[in-house]
Amino acid sequence: SQTIHQWPATLVQPVGSPLSLECTVEGTSNPNLYWYRQAAGRGLQLLFYSVGIGQISSEVPQNLSASRPQDRQFILSSKKLLLSDSGFYLCAWQHSNYGYTFGSGTRLTVV
Amino acid sequence: DQQVKQNSPSLSVQEGRISILNCDYTNSMFDYFLWYKKYPAEGPTFLISISSIKDKNEDGRFTVFLNKSAKHLSLHIVPSQPGDSAVYFCAAKGRNTPLVFGKGTRLSVIA
C-alpha cells in the first residue's frame, strides 16, 4: 500500500536559520507531489508542486524553495527563515486524477 | 485572488442536528470538488467529493450538493456528532491543475 511520510512533526527555529523539511512516498512511482502551508487565517495555501524529478512549479513567491532529488522525495527548504514562515506545512501526493493524500504535517515556529 | 471561498470561519451546531457548510468558487474550469476534514496537528483527510456532472453525492451521514450555475457547493452532515468537530476544507480542481483550497470552516458540534 502507498504511504506518505513527513518529518519532523514539530520544529522551532530562530529567525535567519536554514530550513529543510522532507517528504517521502512509498508504494508508488512518479507521483505528483505537493507542499501546502496552513497559516493562521489563510487556509491551505499551495506552495510548490512537482510532476517529476527535478521539476518544480512555484505558486507563491516567497522565502522558500523546493527540490525533488529522487522520484519519491520532495524537500522544502529555506536559506534564512523569517517570522512569517511560521505555520503548519503539509506534503501531499496525488493518487488519482483528483485524489490527494496528505502527510501528518510539520508545525514550524520561527522565533 | 481567492478562487475557492468559505465565508464562514466557524459554525456551531447541536448534536443530532444538521450541519451545513458552504463553499463558493469563481473558476468555471473547475470540474471536481472535494471536502476534507482536518483535526489539529494532523493532515487533512478526504471526506467526500463530487464531479461537476453531478449535483449530489451522498455517503452515509455526509451529502455534498453542487449548484454549477451559482458556483456553489455545500456539505450537509446529518445527524451531527461530537466527533465531527474539526476544520472542514472545501477544495476544487480542474484537469491537470493542483487542488485549490478554501480557508476552512471550523465546525463545533455541541453535545
mmCIF file of C-alpha atoms in Angstrom:
data_model
loop_
_atom_site.group_PDB
_atom_site.id
_atom_site.type_symbol
_atom_site.label_atom_id
_atom_site.label_comp_id
_atom_site.label_asym_id
_atom_site.label_seq_id
_atom_site.Cartn_x
_atom_site.Cartn_y
_atom_site.Cartn_z
ATOM 1 C CA SER A 1 0.000 0.000 0.000
ATOM 2 C CA GLN A 2 1.032 3.587 -0.527
ATOM 3 C CA THR A 3 2.136 5.725 2.394
ATOM 4 C CA ILE A 4 3.466 9.226 2.798
ATOM 5 C CA HIS A 5 5.982 10.209 5.442
ATOM 6 C CA GLN A 6 6.759 13.710 6.577
ATOM 7 C CA TRP A 7 9.211 14.878 9.226
ATOM 8 C CA PRO A 8 9.891 16.371 11.645
ATOM 9 C CA ALA A 9 6.492 16.726 13.316
ATOM 10 C CA THR A 10 7.454 19.939 15.104
ATOM 11 C CA LEU A 11 10.290 22.365 14.671
ATOM 12 C CA VAL A 12 11.303 25.581 16.432
ATOM 13 C CA GLN A 13 13.889 27.591 14.553
ATOM 14 C CA PRO A 14 15.392 31.065 15.094
ATOM 15 C CA VAL A 15 14.959 33.821 12.541
ATOM 16 C CA GLY A 16 17.698 33.661 9.931
ATOM 17 C CA SER A 17 18.367 29.944 10.316
ATOM 18 C CA PRO A 18 18.041 27.466 7.444
ATOM 19 C CA LEU A 19 15.185 25.006 6.975
ATOM 20 C CA SER A 20 14.852 21.561 5.462
ATOM 21 C CA LEU A 21 11.616 19.573 5.588
ATOM 22 C CA GLU A 22 11.478 16.176 3.959
ATOM 23 C CA CYS A 23 8.613 14.218 2.491
ATOM 24 C CA THR A 24 8.791 10.712 1.034
ATOM 25 C CA VAL A 25 6.202 8.479 -0.572
ATOM 26 C CA GLU A 26 6.274 4.694 -0.609
ATOM 27 C CA GLY A 27 4.463 2.201 -2.778
ATOM 28 C CA THR A 28 4.116 4.251 -5.924
ATOM 29 C CA SER A 29 6.280 5.636 -8.681
ATOM 30 C CA ASN A 30 6.395 9.030 -10.367
ATOM 31 C CA PRO A 31 3.784 10.618 -8.121
ATOM 32 C CA ASN A 32 2.742 14.245 -8.355
ATOM 33 C CA LEU A 33 3.869 15.822 -5.072
ATOM 34 C CA TYR A 34 2.751 18.997 -3.351
ATOM 35 C CA TRP A 35 3.751 21.289 -0.496
ATOM 36 C CA TYR A 36 0.964 23.245 1.209
ATOM 37 C CA ARG A 37 1.095 25.586 4.176
ATOM 38 C CA GLN A 38 -1.631 26.314 6.664
ATOM 39 C CA ALA A 39 -1.044 29.706 8.272
ATOM 40 C CA ALA A 40 -3.385 31.489 10.637
ATOM 41 C CA GLY A 41 -6.406 32.787 8.740
ATOM 42 C CA ARG A 42 -5.021 31.666 5.381
ATOM 43 C CA GLY A 43 -6.392 28.199 4.874
ATOM 44 C CA LEU A 44 -4.338 25.705 2.878
ATOM 45 C CA GLN A 45 -2.045 27.575 0.543
ATOM 46 C CA LEU A 46 -0.268 25.723 -2.254
ATOM 47 C CA LEU A 47 3.468 26.493 -2.199
ATOM 48 C CA PHE A 48 5.095 24.116 -4.691
ATOM 49 C CA TYR A 49 4.267 21.096 -6.756
ATOM 50 C CA SER A 50 6.291 18.628 -8.757
ATOM 51 C CA VAL A 51 5.315 16.247 -11.532
ATOM 52 C CA GLY A 52 8.721 14.549 -11.710
ATOM 53 C CA ILE A 53 12.362 14.525 -10.658
ATOM 54 C CA GLY A 54 13.863 17.983 -10.895
ATOM 55 C CA GLN A 55 10.543 19.545 -11.967
ATOM 56 C CA ILE A 56 9.279 22.188 -9.556
ATOM 57 C CA SER A 57 6.462 24.673 -10.006
ATOM 58 C CA SER A 58 6.188 27.566 -7.589
ATOM 59 C CA GLU A 59 2.800 29.002 -6.801
ATOM 60 C CA VAL A 60 3.674 31.759 -4.363
ATOM 61 C CA PRO A 61 6.828 33.910 -4.471
ATOM 62 C CA GLN A 62 8.409 33.720 -1.037
ATOM 63 C CA ASN A 63 11.383 32.879 1.085
ATOM 64 C CA LEU A 64 11.116 29.140 0.403
ATOM 65 C CA SER A 65 12.298 26.723 -2.266
ATOM 66 C CA ALA A 66 11.597 23.103 -3.116
ATOM 67 C CA SER A 67 13.560 20.300 -4.685
ATOM 68 C CA ARG A 68 12.845 16.794 -5.881
ATOM 69 C CA PRO A 69 16.150 14.935 -5.930
ATOM 70 C CA GLN A 70 14.534 11.496 -6.199
ATOM 71 C CA ASP A 71 11.281 10.175 -7.613
ATOM 72 C CA ARG A 72 9.574 9.787 -4.250
ATOM 73 C CA GLN A 73 11.315 12.512 -2.264
ATOM 74 C CA PHE A 74 10.210 16.124 -2.007
ATOM 75 C CA ILE A 75 12.138 18.661 0.072
ATOM 76 C CA LEU A 76 11.103 22.120 1.238
ATOM 77 C CA SER A 77 13.965 24.477 2.115
ATOM 78 C CA SER A 78 14.858 27.963 3.147
ATOM 79 C CA LYS A 79 18.262 29.612 3.470
ATOM 80 C CA LYS A 80 17.097 32.151 6.049
ATOM 81 C CA LEU A 81 13.803 31.804 7.881
ATOM 82 C CA LEU A 82 11.524 34.745 8.555
ATOM 83 C CA LEU A 83 8.950 35.066 11.317
ATOM 84 C CA SER A 84 6.257 34.933 8.629
ATOM 85 C CA ASP A 85 7.403 31.434 7.633
ATOM 86 C CA SER A 86 5.765 30.021 10.756
ATOM 87 C CA GLY A 87 2.914 27.673 10.001
ATOM 88 C CA PHE A 88 1.824 24.108 9.503
ATOM 89 C CA TYR A 89 3.461 22.559 6.440
ATOM 90 C CA LEU A 90 1.817 19.678 4.653
ATOM 91 C CA CYS A 91 3.112 17.397 1.955
ATOM 92 C CA ALA A 92 0.660 15.580 -0.298
ATOM 93 C CA TRP A 93 0.760 13.132 -3.170
ATOM 94 C CA GLN A 94 -1.788 12.717 -5.898
ATOM 95 C CA HIS A 95 -3.010 9.141 -6.080
ATOM 96 C CA SER A 96 -5.660 9.585 -8.760
ATOM 97 C CA ASN A 97 -6.866 12.222 -11.189
ATOM 98 C CA TYR A 98 -8.393 14.165 -8.345
ATOM 99 C CA GLY A 99 -7.413 12.485 -5.079
ATOM 100 C CA TYR A 100 -4.687 13.755 -2.774
ATOM 101 C CA THR A 101 -3.375 12.104 0.370
ATOM 102 C CA PHE A 102 -1.665 14.296 2.922
ATOM 103 C CA GLY A 103 1.144 13.628 5.326
ATOM 104 C CA SER A 104 0.809 14.303 9.020
ATOM 105 C CA GLY A 105 2.349 17.773 8.749
ATOM 106 C CA THR A 106 5.175 19.763 10.343
ATOM 107 C CA ARG A 107 4.445 22.557 12.788
ATOM 108 C CA LEU A 108 7.162 25.179 12.214
ATOM 109 C CA THR A 109 7.581 28.013 14.689
ATOM 110 C CA VAL A 110 10.132 30.680 13.844
ATOM 111 C CA VAL A 111 11.229 32.632 16.910
ATOM 112 C CA ASP B 1 -7.489 36.249 -5.908
ATOM 113 C CA GLN B 2 -9.280 33.589 -3.927
ATOM 114 C CA GLN B 3 -10.809 31.009 -6.258
ATOM 115 C CA VAL B 4 -12.443 28.948 -3.510
ATOM 116 C CA LYS B 5 -14.223 30.777 -0.728
ATOM 117 C CA GLN B 6 -15.577 29.570 2.565
ATOM 118 C CA ASN B 7 -17.132 32.662 4.044
ATOM 119 C CA SER B 8 -17.999 31.215 7.434
ATOM 120 C CA PRO B 9 -14.883 30.736 9.539
ATOM 121 C CA SER B 10 -16.842 28.877 12.210
ATOM 122 C CA LEU B 11 -20.123 27.088 12.815
ATOM 123 C CA SER B 12 -21.675 25.669 15.989
ATOM 124 C CA VAL B 13 -24.365 23.003 15.835
ATOM 125 C CA GLN B 14 -26.097 20.912 18.447
ATOM 126 C CA GLU B 15 -25.541 17.192 18.428
ATOM 127 C CA GLY B 16 -28.156 15.410 16.347
ATOM 128 C CA ARG B 17 -28.965 18.442 14.203
ATOM 129 C CA ILE B 18 -27.864 19.139 10.643
ATOM 130 C CA SER B 19 -24.591 20.905 9.877
ATOM 131 C CA ILE B 20 -24.421 22.813 6.605
ATOM 132 C CA LEU B 21 -21.066 24.066 5.401
ATOM 133 C CA ASN B 22 -20.949 26.293 2.352
ATOM 134 C CA CYS B 23 -18.383 26.946 -0.326
ATOM 135 C CA ASP B 24 -18.295 29.216 -3.383
ATOM 136 C CA TYR B 25 -15.885 29.145 -6.303
ATOM 137 C CA THR B 26 -15.069 31.507 -9.118
ATOM 138 C CA ASN B 27 -13.175 29.419 -11.669
ATOM 139 C CA SER B 28 -15.553 27.866 -14.203
ATOM 140 C CA MET B 29 -12.778 25.456 -15.267
ATOM 141 C CA PHE B 30 -13.076 23.534 -12.001
ATOM 142 C CA ASP B 31 -14.648 20.164 -12.699
ATOM 143 C CA TYR B 32 -14.204 18.300 -9.442
ATOM 144 C CA PHE B 33 -14.900 19.326 -5.880
ATOM 145 C CA LEU B 34 -13.819 17.756 -2.621
ATOM 146 C CA TRP B 35 -14.294 18.195 1.096
ATOM 147 C CA TYR B 36 -11.501 17.446 3.530
ATOM 148 C CA LYS B 37 -11.693 17.209 7.295
ATOM 149 C CA LYS B 38 -8.797 18.296 9.470
ATOM 150 C CA TYR B 39 -8.063 17.819 13.153
ATOM 151 C CA PRO B 40 -5.411 19.967 14.903
ATOM 152 C CA ALA B 41 -1.807 18.943 14.250
ATOM 153 C CA GLU B 42 -2.858 16.377 11.634
ATOM 154 C CA GLY B 43 -3.005 16.346 7.863
ATOM 155 C CA PRO B 44 -6.394 16.771 6.162
ATOM 156 C CA THR B 45 -8.280 13.588 5.348
ATOM 157 C CA PHE B 46 -10.581 13.137 2.390
ATOM 158 C CA LEU B 47 -14.276 13.144 3.235
ATOM 159 C CA ILE B 48 -16.410 13.267 0.107
ATOM 160 C CA SER B 49 -16.258 14.558 -3.455
ATOM 161 C CA ILE B 50 -18.453 15.398 -6.400
ATOM 162 C CA SER B 51 -17.893 15.678 -10.108
ATOM 163 C CA SER B 52 -19.219 18.678 -11.994
ATOM 164 C CA ILE B 53 -21.524 16.396 -13.985
ATOM 165 C CA LYS B 54 -23.497 15.606 -10.837
ATOM 166 C CA ASP B 55 -25.481 17.765 -8.454
ATOM 167 C CA LYS B 56 -25.500 15.499 -5.415
ATOM 168 C CA ASN B 57 -23.345 12.828 -3.864
ATOM 169 C CA GLU B 58 -24.177 11.014 -0.661
ATOM 170 C CA ASP B 59 -22.046 8.892 1.637
ATOM 171 C CA GLY B 60 -23.645 7.898 4.892
ATOM 172 C CA ARG B 61 -24.239 10.970 7.030
ATOM 173 C CA PHE B 62 -22.453 13.202 4.518
ATOM 174 C CA THR B 63 -24.009 14.705 1.403
ATOM 175 C CA VAL B 64 -22.451 17.208 -0.960
ATOM 176 C CA PHE B 65 -24.626 19.358 -3.203
ATOM 177 C CA LEU B 66 -23.326 21.215 -6.241
ATOM 178 C CA ASN B 67 -25.063 24.157 -7.936
ATOM 179 C CA LYS B 68 -22.958 24.863 -11.004
ATOM 180 C CA SER B 69 -24.951 27.851 -12.169
ATOM 181 C CA ALA B 70 -24.396 29.533 -8.818
ATOM 182 C CA LYS B 71 -20.841 28.175 -8.478
ATOM 183 C CA HIS B 72 -21.785 26.979 -5.033
ATOM 184 C CA LEU B 73 -21.457 23.744 -3.144
ATOM 185 C CA SER B 74 -22.437 22.674 0.310
ATOM 186 C CA LEU B 75 -21.703 19.826 2.676
ATOM 187 C CA HIS B 76 -24.532 18.503 4.824
ATOM 188 C CA ILE B 77 -23.832 16.377 7.863
ATOM 189 C CA VAL B 78 -26.829 14.761 9.468
ATOM 190 C CA PRO B 79 -27.069 13.887 12.237
ATOM 191 C CA SER B 80 -24.084 15.817 13.539
ATOM 192 C CA GLN B 81 -21.942 14.099 16.139
ATOM 193 C CA PRO B 82 -19.326 15.497 18.568
ATOM 194 C CA GLY B 83 -16.626 13.603 16.665
ATOM 195 C CA ASP B 84 -17.449 15.698 13.611
ATOM 196 C CA SER B 85 -15.918 18.731 15.324
ATOM 197 C CA ALA B 86 -12.995 19.710 13.099
ATOM 198 C CA VAL B 87 -11.996 22.167 10.397
ATOM 199 C CA TYR B 88 -13.595 21.409 7.042
ATOM 200 C CA PHE B 89 -11.883 22.495 3.849
ATOM 201 C CA CYS B 90 -13.591 22.814 0.531
ATOM 202 C CA ALA B 91 -11.307 22.156 -2.456
ATOM 203 C CA ALA B 92 -11.677 22.371 -6.198
ATOM 204 C CA LYS B 93 -9.689 21.121 -9.143
ATOM 205 C CA GLY B 94 -9.555 21.403 -12.870
ATOM 206 C CA ARG B 95 -7.916 18.852 -15.136
ATOM 207 C CA ASN B 96 -4.126 18.983 -14.787
ATOM 208 C CA THR B 97 -4.202 21.756 -12.200
ATOM 209 C CA PRO B 98 -3.471 21.439 -8.460
ATOM 210 C CA LEU B 99 -6.161 21.336 -5.801
ATOM 211 C CA VAL B 100 -7.179 24.784 -4.609
ATOM 212 C CA PHE B 101 -8.481 25.029 -1.067
ATOM 213 C CA GLY B 102 -10.707 27.444 0.770
ATOM 214 C CA LYS B 103 -9.779 28.902 4.130
ATOM 215 C CA GLY B 104 -11.789 26.322 6.029
ATOM 216 C CA THR B 105 -14.748 26.340 8.400
ATOM 217 C CA ARG B 106 -14.338 25.238 11.997
ATOM 218 C CA LEU B 107 -17.310 23.086 12.975
ATOM 219 C CA SER B 108 -18.131 22.624 16.640
ATOM 220 C CA VAL B 109 -20.775 20.044 17.487
ATOM 221 C CA ILE B 110 -22.088 20.633 20.963
ATOM 222 C CA ALA B 111 -23.335 17.700 22.987
#
